[in-house]
Tab-separated table of C-alpha atoms in Angstrom:
chain	number	residue	atom	x	y	z
A	1335	UNK	CA	-4.080	-16.471	17.963
A	1336	UNK	CA	-2.856	-15.426	21.412
A	1337	UNK	CA	-5.417	-14.675	24.109
A	1338	UNK	CA	-4.491	-10.976	24.107
A	1339	UNK	CA	-5.978	-10.620	20.617
A	1340	UNK	CA	-9.631	-11.537	20.465
A	1341	UNK	CA	-10.906	-8.826	18.138
A	1342	UNK	CA	-11.830	-9.875	14.632
A	1343	UNK	CA	-10.242	-6.609	13.497
A	1344	UNK	CA	-6.778	-7.589	14.773
A	1345	UNK	CA	-4.511	-9.748	12.636
A	1346	UNK	CA	-1.463	-11.225	14.411
A	1347	UNK	CA	1.594	-12.129	12.359
A	1348	UNK	CA	4.366	-14.125	14.058
A	1349	UNK	CA	7.926	-14.687	12.837
A	1350	UNK	CA	11.177	-16.138	14.102
A	1351	UNK	CA	12.592	-12.605	14.039
A	1352	UNK	CA	10.922	-9.180	14.098
A	1353	UNK	CA	13.161	-6.498	12.577
A	1354	UNK	CA	11.428	-3.207	13.325
A	1355	UNK	CA	14.336	-0.903	12.265
A	1356	UNK	CA	13.460	0.965	15.477
A	1357	UNK	CA	14.329	-1.498	18.252
A	1358	UNK	CA	17.002	-4.212	18.281
A	1359	UNK	CA	15.791	-7.326	16.417
A	1360	UNK	CA	13.314	-9.361	18.457
A	1361	UNK	CA	13.647	-13.128	18.395
A	1362	UNK	CA	10.337	-14.959	18.415
A	1363	UNK	CA	7.735	-12.176	18.293
A	1364	UNK	CA	4.699	-11.000	16.368
A	1365	UNK	CA	3.237	-7.862	14.808
A	1366	UNK	CA	-0.464	-7.210	15.295
A	1367	UNK	CA	-2.284	-5.207	12.619
A	1368	UNK	CA	-5.445	-3.214	13.241
A	1369	UNK	CA	-7.305	-4.085	10.050
A	1370	UNK	CA	-9.766	-1.220	10.521
A	1371	UNK	CA	-6.990	1.384	10.231
A	1372	UNK	CA	-4.181	-0.437	8.432
A	1373	UNK	CA	-1.813	0.490	11.263
A	1374	UNK	CA	0.419	-1.548	13.530
A	1375	UNK	CA	-1.564	-2.156	16.722
A	1376	UNK	CA	1.093	-3.839	18.827
A	1377	UNK	CA	4.453	-5.578	18.664
A	1378	UNK	CA	4.625	-8.677	20.831
A	1379	UNK	CA	8.130	-9.466	22.069
A	1380	UNK	CA	7.316	-13.036	23.036
A	1381	UNK	CA	4.732	-14.910	21.057
A	1382	UNK	CA	4.258	-18.635	20.717
A	1383	UNK	CA	2.895	-19.320	17.290
A	1384	UNK	CA	0.669	-22.305	16.587
A	1385	UNK	CA	1.774	-22.258	12.941
A	1386	UNK	CA	4.105	-25.016	11.827
A	1387	UNK	CA	6.759	-24.457	9.209
A	1388	UNK	CA	9.117	-27.020	7.795
A	1389	UNK	CA	12.584	-25.624	8.481
A	1390	UNK	CA	14.058	-22.287	7.595
A	1391	UNK	CA	13.757	-18.941	9.323
A	1392	UNK	CA	11.122	-16.233	8.951
A	1393	UNK	CA	11.788	-12.518	9.425
A	1394	UNK	CA	9.136	-9.815	9.570
A	1395	UNK	CA	10.449	-6.369	8.566
A	1396	UNK	CA	9.234	-3.014	7.206
A	1397	UNK	CA	8.560	-2.807	3.489
A	1398	UNK	CA	11.252	-1.127	1.425
A	1399	UNK	CA	11.077	2.371	-0.057
A	1400	UNK	CA	12.121	3.033	-3.653
A	1401	UNK	CA	12.726	6.773	-3.548
A	1402	UNK	CA	13.297	7.366	-7.289
A	1403	UNK	CA	11.431	5.491	-10.007
A	1404	UNK	CA	10.063	5.928	-13.505
A	1405	UNK	CA	7.475	3.133	-13.510
A	1406	UNK	CA	6.379	3.952	-17.071
A	1407	UNK	CA	9.861	3.238	-18.445
A	1408	UNK	CA	9.932	-0.543	-18.437
A	1409	UNK	CA	12.371	-2.599	-20.502
A	1410	UNK	CA	13.603	-6.183	-20.421
A	1411	UNK	CA	17.172	-4.903	-20.082
A	1412	UNK	CA	18.861	-1.502	-19.688
A	1413	UNK	CA	19.440	0.632	-22.769
A	1414	UNK	CA	23.188	0.536	-23.477
A	1415	UNK	CA	25.508	3.444	-24.166
A	1416	UNK	CA	27.793	2.287	-26.933
A	1417	UNK	CA	31.475	3.315	-26.900
A	1418	UNK	CA	30.984	5.759	-29.766
A	1419	UNK	CA	27.820	7.282	-28.229
A	1420	UNK	CA	27.420	10.253	-25.911
A	1421	UNK	CA	25.031	10.682	-23.009
A	1422	UNK	CA	22.935	12.742	-25.406
A	1423	UNK	CA	22.526	9.699	-27.639
A	1424	UNK	CA	21.273	7.658	-24.681
A	1425	UNK	CA	18.837	10.374	-23.555
A	1426	UNK	CA	17.549	10.661	-27.108
A	1427	UNK	CA	16.890	6.908	-27.275
A	1428	UNK	CA	15.014	6.905	-23.984
A	1429	UNK	CA	12.957	9.982	-24.873
A	1430	UNK	CA	12.071	8.590	-28.290
A	1431	UNK	CA	10.975	5.238	-26.840
A	1432	UNK	CA	8.823	6.920	-24.221
A	1433	UNK	CA	7.172	9.234	-26.750
A	1434	UNK	CA	6.335	6.251	-28.985
A	1435	UNK	CA	4.255	4.639	-26.225
A	1436	UNK	CA	0.508	5.034	-25.908
A	1437	UNK	CA	-1.107	5.655	-22.528
A	1438	UNK	CA	-2.224	2.012	-22.529
A	1439	UNK	CA	1.401	0.974	-23.064
A	1440	UNK	CA	2.504	3.126	-20.143
A	1441	UNK	CA	-0.202	1.718	-17.900
A	1442	UNK	CA	0.897	-1.843	-18.677
A	1443	UNK	CA	4.520	-0.902	-18.055
A	1444	UNK	CA	3.555	0.596	-14.698
A	1445	UNK	CA	1.648	-2.516	-13.674
A	1446	UNK	CA	4.629	-4.720	-14.563
A	1447	UNK	CA	6.964	-2.414	-12.628
A	1448	UNK	CA	4.747	-2.380	-9.545
A	1449	UNK	CA	4.353	-6.158	-9.479
A	1450	UNK	CA	8.126	-6.536	-9.714
A	1451	UNK	CA	8.568	-4.110	-6.838
A	1452	UNK	CA	6.062	-5.874	-4.594
A	1453	UNK	CA	7.536	-9.298	-5.376
A	1454	UNK	CA	10.902	-8.026	-4.150
A	1455	UNK	CA	9.660	-6.380	-0.959
A	1456	UNK	CA	9.005	-2.748	-1.894
A	1457	UNK	CA	5.835	-1.148	-0.527
A	1458	UNK	CA	6.333	2.578	-1.242
A	1459	UNK	CA	7.547	4.396	-4.380
A	1460	UNK	CA	8.448	7.970	-5.228
A	1461	UNK	CA	7.663	8.033	-8.930
A	1462	UNK	CA	7.866	10.417	-11.871
A	1463	UNK	CA	5.072	10.197	-14.469
A	1464	UNK	CA	4.509	11.761	-17.868
A	1465	UNK	CA	0.721	11.439	-18.023
A	1466	UNK	CA	-0.484	9.933	-14.754
A	1467	UNK	CA	-0.396	6.279	-15.818
A	1468	UNK	CA	1.495	5.267	-12.687
A	1469	UNK	CA	-1.186	6.848	-10.486
A	1470	UNK	CA	-3.835	4.675	-12.128
A	1471	UNK	CA	-1.651	1.568	-11.769
A	1472	UNK	CA	-0.730	2.262	-8.132
A	1473	UNK	CA	-4.376	2.877	-7.318
A	1474	UNK	CA	-5.465	-0.365	-8.993
A	1475	UNK	CA	-2.980	-2.456	-7.032
A	1476	UNK	CA	-3.223	-0.522	-3.775
A	1477	UNK	CA	0.399	0.543	-3.406
A	1478	UNK	CA	1.600	3.562	-1.477
A	1479	UNK	CA	3.361	6.326	-3.395
A	1480	UNK	CA	4.214	9.907	-4.170
A	1481	UNK	CA	3.807	10.576	-7.894
A	1482	UNK	CA	5.131	13.705	-9.585
A	1483	UNK	CA	4.018	14.724	-13.096
A	1484	UNK	CA	7.108	15.652	-15.088
A	1485	UNK	CA	7.441	18.735	-17.249
A	1486	UNK	CA	10.029	20.377	-19.489
A	1487	UNK	CA	10.318	24.089	-20.241
A	1488	UNK	CA	13.822	25.083	-21.346
A	1489	UNK	CA	14.827	28.381	-22.893
A	1490	UNK	CA	14.772	32.004	-21.787
A	1491	UNK	CA	11.090	33.002	-21.774
A	1492	UNK	CA	10.521	35.645	-19.100
A	1493	UNK	CA	6.861	34.675	-18.728
A	1494	UNK	CA	6.572	30.954	-19.591
A	1495	UNK	CA	3.208	29.620	-20.716
A	1496	UNK	CA	2.605	26.700	-18.322
A	1497	UNK	CA	-1.107	26.286	-19.067
A	1498	UNK	CA	-0.730	22.697	-20.257
A	1499	UNK	CA	1.414	21.805	-17.249
A	1500	UNK	CA	-0.874	23.320	-14.621
A	1501	UNK	CA	-4.049	21.917	-16.163
A	1502	UNK	CA	-2.546	18.413	-16.291
A	1503	UNK	CA	-1.396	18.585	-12.664
A	1504	UNK	CA	-4.672	20.079	-11.417
A	1505	UNK	CA	-6.619	17.293	-13.134
A	1506	UNK	CA	-4.546	14.644	-11.354
A	1507	UNK	CA	-4.738	16.498	-8.025
A	1508	UNK	CA	-8.529	16.619	-8.263
A	1509	UNK	CA	-8.825	12.950	-9.260
A	1510	UNK	CA	-6.656	11.641	-6.431
A	1511	UNK	CA	-7.285	14.277	-3.762
A	1512	UNK	CA	-8.972	11.822	-1.393
A	1513	UNK	CA	-6.836	8.769	-2.124
A	1514	UNK	CA	-5.452	7.443	1.200
A	1515	UNK	CA	-2.185	6.066	-0.209
A	1516	UNK	CA	-1.235	8.480	-3.017
A	1517	UNK	CA	0.081	12.035	-3.064
A	1518	UNK	CA	0.728	14.286	-6.089
A	1519	UNK	CA	4.023	16.169	-6.330
A	1520	UNK	CA	5.700	17.935	-9.243
A	1521	UNK	CA	8.782	17.058	-11.275
A	1522	UNK	CA	10.607	19.792	-13.151
A	1523	UNK	CA	12.863	17.381	-15.067
A	1524	UNK	CA	16.184	19.109	-14.372
A	1525	UNK	CA	17.766	22.576	-14.299
A	1526	UNK	CA	18.971	22.117	-17.878
A	1527	UNK	CA	15.479	21.231	-19.142
A	1528	UNK	CA	13.418	23.683	-17.051
A	1529	UNK	CA	14.365	27.363	-16.958
A	1530	UNK	CA	14.493	29.229	-13.637
A	1531	UNK	CA	11.500	31.361	-14.665
A	1532	UNK	CA	9.409	28.278	-15.522
A	1533	UNK	CA	10.495	26.559	-12.304
A	1534	UNK	CA	9.477	29.554	-10.188
A	1535	UNK	CA	6.139	29.998	-11.933
A	1536	UNK	CA	5.240	26.296	-11.603
A	1537	UNK	CA	5.932	26.312	-7.886
A	1538	UNK	CA	3.916	29.485	-7.402
A	1539	UNK	CA	0.891	28.277	-9.368
A	1540	UNK	CA	0.804	24.678	-8.126
A	1541	UNK	CA	2.306	24.782	-4.596
A	1542	UNK	CA	3.250	21.081	-4.759
A	1543	UNK	CA	3.915	19.270	-1.471
A	1544	UNK	CA	7.011	17.660	-3.032
A	1545	UNK	CA	9.367	18.636	-5.866
A	1546	UNK	CA	11.180	15.668	-7.427
A	1547	UNK	CA	13.974	16.468	-9.893
A	1548	UNK	CA	17.214	15.174	-11.399
A	1549	UNK	CA	20.459	16.899	-10.455
A	1550	UNK	CA	24.164	16.571	-11.316
A	1551	UNK	CA	23.641	13.177	-12.946
A	1552	UNK	CA	26.326	13.467	-15.643
A	1553	UNK	CA	29.475	15.413	-16.430
A	1554	UNK	CA	27.732	16.790	-19.528
A	1555	UNK	CA	25.237	18.546	-17.251
A	1556	UNK	CA	28.026	20.125	-15.195
A	1557	UNK	CA	29.882	21.235	-18.358
A	1558	UNK	CA	26.720	22.802	-19.802
A	1559	UNK	CA	26.346	25.108	-16.805
A	1560	UNK	CA	30.020	25.837	-16.384
A	1561	UNK	CA	30.844	26.471	-20.059
A	1562	UNK	CA	27.487	27.221	-21.700
A	1563	UNK	CA	27.689	24.207	-24.023
A	1564	UNK	CA	28.070	20.427	-23.895
A	1565	UNK	CA	26.710	17.290	-25.532
A	1566	UNK	CA	23.326	18.217	-24.009
A	1567	UNK	CA	23.018	20.697	-26.870
A	1568	UNK	CA	22.461	17.662	-29.106
A	1569	UNK	CA	19.441	16.646	-27.027
A	1570	UNK	CA	17.898	20.118	-27.242
A	1571	UNK	CA	18.574	20.303	-30.971
A	1572	UNK	CA	16.988	16.899	-31.684
A	1573	UNK	CA	13.832	17.462	-29.674
A	1574	UNK	CA	13.361	21.237	-29.767
A	1575	UNK	CA	15.014	22.106	-33.046
A	1576	UNK	CA	17.307	24.662	-31.396
A	1577	UNK	CA	20.136	24.978	-28.915
A	1578	UNK	CA	20.513	27.506	-26.124
A	1579	UNK	CA	22.755	28.051	-23.142
A	1580	UNK	CA	21.967	28.385	-19.435
A	1581	UNK	CA	20.762	31.730	-18.098
A	1582	UNK	CA	24.049	31.944	-16.192
A	1583	UNK	CA	27.360	30.193	-16.754
A	1584	UNK	CA	30.235	29.375	-14.446
A	1585	UNK	CA	27.962	27.920	-11.768
A	1586	UNK	CA	26.705	24.461	-10.854
A	1587	UNK	CA	23.247	23.110	-11.788
A	1588	UNK	CA	22.258	23.246	-8.124
A	1589	UNK	CA	23.162	26.937	-7.882
A	1590	UNK	CA	20.680	27.763	-10.644
A	1591	UNK	CA	17.826	26.414	-8.517
A	1592	UNK	CA	19.142	27.631	-5.151
A	1593	UNK	CA	16.219	30.044	-4.705
A	1594	UNK	CA	13.750	27.136	-4.995
A	1595	UNK	CA	15.679	24.602	-2.913
A	1596	UNK	CA	13.903	23.717	0.326
A	1597	UNK	CA	12.875	20.813	2.539
A	1598	UNK	CA	10.231	19.785	-0.026
A	1599	UNK	CA	12.874	19.158	-2.692
A	1600	UNK	CA	13.962	15.624	-3.584
A	1601	UNK	CA	17.123	15.492	-5.697
A	1602	UNK	CA	17.824	12.309	-7.652
A	1603	UNK	CA	21.383	11.139	-8.423
A	1604	UNK	CA	23.753	13.958	-7.354
A	1605	UNK	CA	26.769	12.021	-8.603
A	1606	UNK	CA	28.653	15.174	-9.657
A	1607	UNK	CA	27.715	17.532	-6.809
A	1608	UNK	CA	30.466	19.799	-5.479
A	1609	UNK	CA	31.268	20.348	-1.801
A	1610	UNK	CA	29.580	23.752	-2.033
A	1611	UNK	CA	26.475	22.017	-3.418
A	1612	UNK	CA	26.404	19.599	-0.505
A	1613	UNK	CA	26.576	22.466	1.969
A	1614	UNK	CA	23.655	24.125	0.190
A	1615	UNK	CA	21.633	20.913	0.363
A	1616	UNK	CA	22.353	20.546	4.067
A	1617	UNK	CA	21.367	24.160	4.773
A	1618	UNK	CA	18.152	23.951	2.737
A	1619	UNK	CA	16.903	20.687	4.237
A	1620	UNK	CA	16.528	19.091	0.799
A	1621	UNK	CA	16.785	15.309	0.364
A	1622	UNK	CA	18.849	13.217	-2.024
A	1623	UNK	CA	18.194	9.837	-3.630
A	1624	UNK	CA	21.186	7.648	-4.463
A	1625	UNK	CA	20.778	5.264	-7.423
A	1626	UNK	CA	23.987	3.161	-7.305
A	1627	UNK	CA	23.340	0.797	-10.215
A	1628	UNK	CA	21.860	3.416	-12.549
A	1629	UNK	CA	24.752	5.772	-11.823
A	1630	UNK	CA	27.247	2.985	-12.499
A	1631	UNK	CA	25.499	2.077	-15.746
A	1632	UNK	CA	25.348	5.628	-17.085
A	1633	UNK	CA	28.619	7.146	-15.868
A	1634	UNK	CA	30.652	4.524	-13.991
A	1635	UNK	CA	30.565	6.904	-11.006
A	1636	UNK	CA	28.979	6.759	-7.585
A	1637	UNK	CA	27.956	9.170	-4.856
A	1638	UNK	CA	31.115	10.237	-2.967
A	1639	UNK	CA	31.379	9.984	0.817
A	1640	UNK	CA	27.918	8.567	1.454
A	1641	UNK	CA	28.572	7.864	5.145
A	1642	UNK	CA	29.836	11.403	5.709
A	1643	UNK	CA	26.726	12.852	4.072
A	1644	UNK	CA	24.482	10.794	6.335
A	1645	UNK	CA	26.464	11.911	9.385
A	1646	UNK	CA	25.892	15.511	8.290
A	1647	UNK	CA	22.173	14.818	8.672
A	1648	UNK	CA	21.337	14.968	4.964
A	1649	UNK	CA	18.324	12.701	4.306
A	1650	UNK	CA	19.395	10.112	1.710
A	1651	UNK	CA	17.305	7.257	0.361
A	1652	UNK	CA	17.894	4.657	-2.331
A	1653	UNK	CA	16.207	4.369	-5.714
A	1654	UNK	CA	16.489	2.164	-8.760
A	1655	UNK	CA	15.708	4.801	-11.408
A	1656	UNK	CA	13.992	3.132	-14.390
A	1657	UNK	CA	14.647	-0.187	-16.063
A	1658	UNK	CA	16.184	1.746	-18.940
A	1659	UNK	CA	19.273	2.189	-16.751
A	1660	UNK	CA	18.873	-0.568	-14.159
A	1661	UNK	CA	18.601	-4.348	-14.708
A	1662	UNK	CA	15.670	-4.762	-12.302
A	1663	UNK	CA	13.658	-2.979	-9.611
A	1664	UNK	CA	14.870	-5.139	-6.717
A	1665	UNK	CA	15.740	-2.775	-3.884
A	1666	UNK	CA	17.809	-5.420	-2.086
A	1667	UNK	CA	20.010	-5.706	-5.170
A	1668	UNK	CA	20.309	-1.905	-5.144
A	1669	UNK	CA	21.201	-2.032	-1.462
A	1670	UNK	CA	23.841	-4.715	-1.950
A	1671	UNK	CA	25.497	-2.532	-4.583
A	1672	UNK	CA	25.400	0.453	-2.226
A	1673	UNK	CA	26.961	-1.698	0.465
A	1674	UNK	CA	29.734	-2.837	-1.861
A	1675	UNK	CA	30.511	0.692	-3.022
A	1676	UNK	CA	30.370	2.420	0.348
A	1677	UNK	CA	31.523	-0.164	2.893
A	1678	UNK	CA	28.253	-0.227	4.831
A	1679	UNK	CA	27.221	-2.679	7.500
A	1680	UNK	CA	24.096	-4.740	6.931
A	1681	UNK	CA	22.128	-2.563	9.362
A	1682	UNK	CA	23.340	0.674	7.732
A	1683	UNK	CA	22.343	-0.711	4.352
A	1684	UNK	CA	18.846	-1.651	5.494
A	1685	UNK	CA	18.364	1.791	7.028
A	1686	UNK	CA	18.783	3.281	3.548
A	1687	UNK	CA	15.917	1.078	2.377
A	1688	UNK	CA	13.655	1.955	5.278
A	1689	UNK	CA	14.088	4.793	7.791
A	1690	UNK	CA	16.430	6.945	5.711
A	1691	UNK	CA	14.222	6.564	2.648
A	1692	UNK	CA	11.165	7.538	4.680
A	1693	UNK	CA	12.976	10.573	6.082
A	1694	UNK	CA	14.102	11.618	2.593
A	1695	UNK	CA	10.448	11.621	1.498
A	1696	UNK	CA	9.202	13.239	4.734
A	1697	UNK	CA	7.158	10.152	5.567
A	1698	UNK	CA	9.123	8.941	8.612
A	1699	UNK	CA	6.055	9.654	10.762
A	1700	UNK	CA	4.160	7.036	8.767
A	1701	UNK	CA	6.478	4.410	7.233
A	1702	UNK	CA	10.077	3.189	7.422
A	1703	UNK	CA	9.879	1.234	10.670
A	1704	UNK	CA	7.417	-0.902	12.589
A	1705	UNK	CA	5.882	0.501	15.767
A	1706	UNK	CA	2.364	0.980	17.146
A	1707	UNK	CA	0.594	3.664	15.127
A	1708	UNK	CA	2.842	3.292	12.072
A	1709	UNK	CA	1.480	2.038	8.761
A	1710	UNK	CA	1.448	-1.756	8.512
A	1711	UNK	CA	3.609	-1.815	5.383
A	1712	UNK	CA	5.721	-4.907	5.967
A	1713	UNK	CA	7.175	-8.073	4.490
A	1714	UNK	CA	7.510	-11.603	5.853
A	1715	UNK	CA	10.772	-13.063	4.549
A	1716	UNK	CA	11.941	-16.681	4.578
A	1717	UNK	CA	15.453	-18.135	4.466
A	1718	UNK	CA	16.084	-21.890	4.072
A	1719	UNK	CA	18.565	-22.023	6.970
A	1720	UNK	CA	17.528	-22.411	10.601
A	1721	UNK	CA	19.293	-21.102	13.683
A	1722	UNK	CA	20.066	-17.660	12.240
A	1723	UNK	CA	21.664	-15.149	14.600
A	1724	UNK	CA	22.019	-12.032	12.415
A	1725	UNK	CA	18.698	-11.164	10.764
A	1726	UNK	CA	20.158	-7.995	9.178
A	1727	UNK	CA	22.621	-10.043	7.158
A	1728	UNK	CA	19.986	-12.605	6.241
A	1729	UNK	CA	17.588	-9.921	4.995
A	1730	UNK	CA	20.197	-8.934	2.388
A	1731	UNK	CA	21.012	-12.521	1.427
A	1732	UNK	CA	19.843	-13.283	-2.151
A	1733	UNK	CA	18.529	-16.657	-0.907
A	1734	UNK	CA	16.010	-14.894	1.337
A	1735	UNK	CA	12.632	-14.608	-0.371
A	1736	UNK	CA	9.380	-12.783	0.477
A	1737	UNK	CA	6.456	-14.933	1.569
A	1738	UNK	CA	3.933	-12.185	2.294
A	1739	UNK	CA	3.695	-8.448	1.678
A	1740	UNK	CA	1.283	-6.055	3.406
A	1741	UNK	CA	0.529	-2.473	2.394
A	1742	UNK	CA	-1.594	-0.459	4.798
A	1743	UNK	CA	-2.466	-3.686	6.587
A	1744	UNK	CA	-3.736	-5.401	3.434
A	1745	UNK	CA	-2.045	-8.488	2.001
A	1746	UNK	CA	-0.884	-7.799	-1.559
A	1747	UNK	CA	1.379	-10.834	-1.955
A	1748	UNK	CA	1.134	-14.317	-0.437
A	1749	UNK	CA	3.284	-17.271	-1.403
A	1750	UNK	CA	3.466	-20.854	-0.191
A	1751	UNK	CA	6.924	-22.053	0.824
A	1752	UNK	CA	7.044	-24.652	-1.924
A	1753	UNK	CA	6.534	-21.960	-4.597
A	1754	UNK	CA	9.379	-19.694	-3.491
């Protein structure tokens, strides 16, 4: 340990490269963690480590942010949409599988999801839960997250009965009110599964700090609002025993929730948003989460003009969605797909995983880059090659593997080089 750090409460972590996502990459530095607060205490630009490593290159970087997950929905491989099936068939399969699970099943699924995330460098999730299982799992492991209980209330009730929804959310809010790493939001599933009256009443009664919803994910959703009917009617019929149309037709899904769109709203997917929708998002201050692999799996489509949206100042992060529509929860794999689809540089791609994701979740004062006073959520990566000159490119290289992961200054993963 260098002479500048004599306190037992300071942990110094050197690397061949320090990628802060705030300053240009630093060659041969260290990040000091204040273990009493879990914050970055100092970033040393020049640090001579006494540690010896046999070859390769180490890079210390911020942990990644998965801005849209369903940790409870864990599967060994994505659920396919067969050629003769509609999106409604796929949604029905997923809903049926989730309903068949016990709370113990969901907890185990969450634990498996979280371990996969940590092992691939993710330190913060924005999750949707049905019964709070992911909150218990995140708390057990000590991972940072925003978790939003999901609810459904379709139809045309003028005064929806949300007693079960509010009591469930209040119970979780009370249980985790003092948790230092977890925050409770709210997830109205989508405009086609939550009526405007139910949406408004839930926001009024619960005042959630974040609203996490799905928007413009499929063409069927767009058709339902434009025409009053689509294959989504099959979903409603199977699970509610009735069909119904939107309260208004000839408009987009986003327009139906325009009165409730604000800078606390996180919109997942957005693959079929119109230009008018994008302008509304920009004006409202809402955020969007792009899920490249899930979108490709479900619709073969991707978010149009990603670079232009970022230049407009719209906060956009990356998410995997669940393993029902994504082969894994590896955010670097998600980022590589985003890079391929949108022609991004390595640095632009990594910003989606870090600073942009933090901004989308309104946590850029806390996470997303390394600097004194920021949370010590970070990953030490190792690549077998020496003499590396572009750490951004190497961070996205599939050969690069995590050696150590810290969340709030606490080590949650540590590997020896010979086990990577």
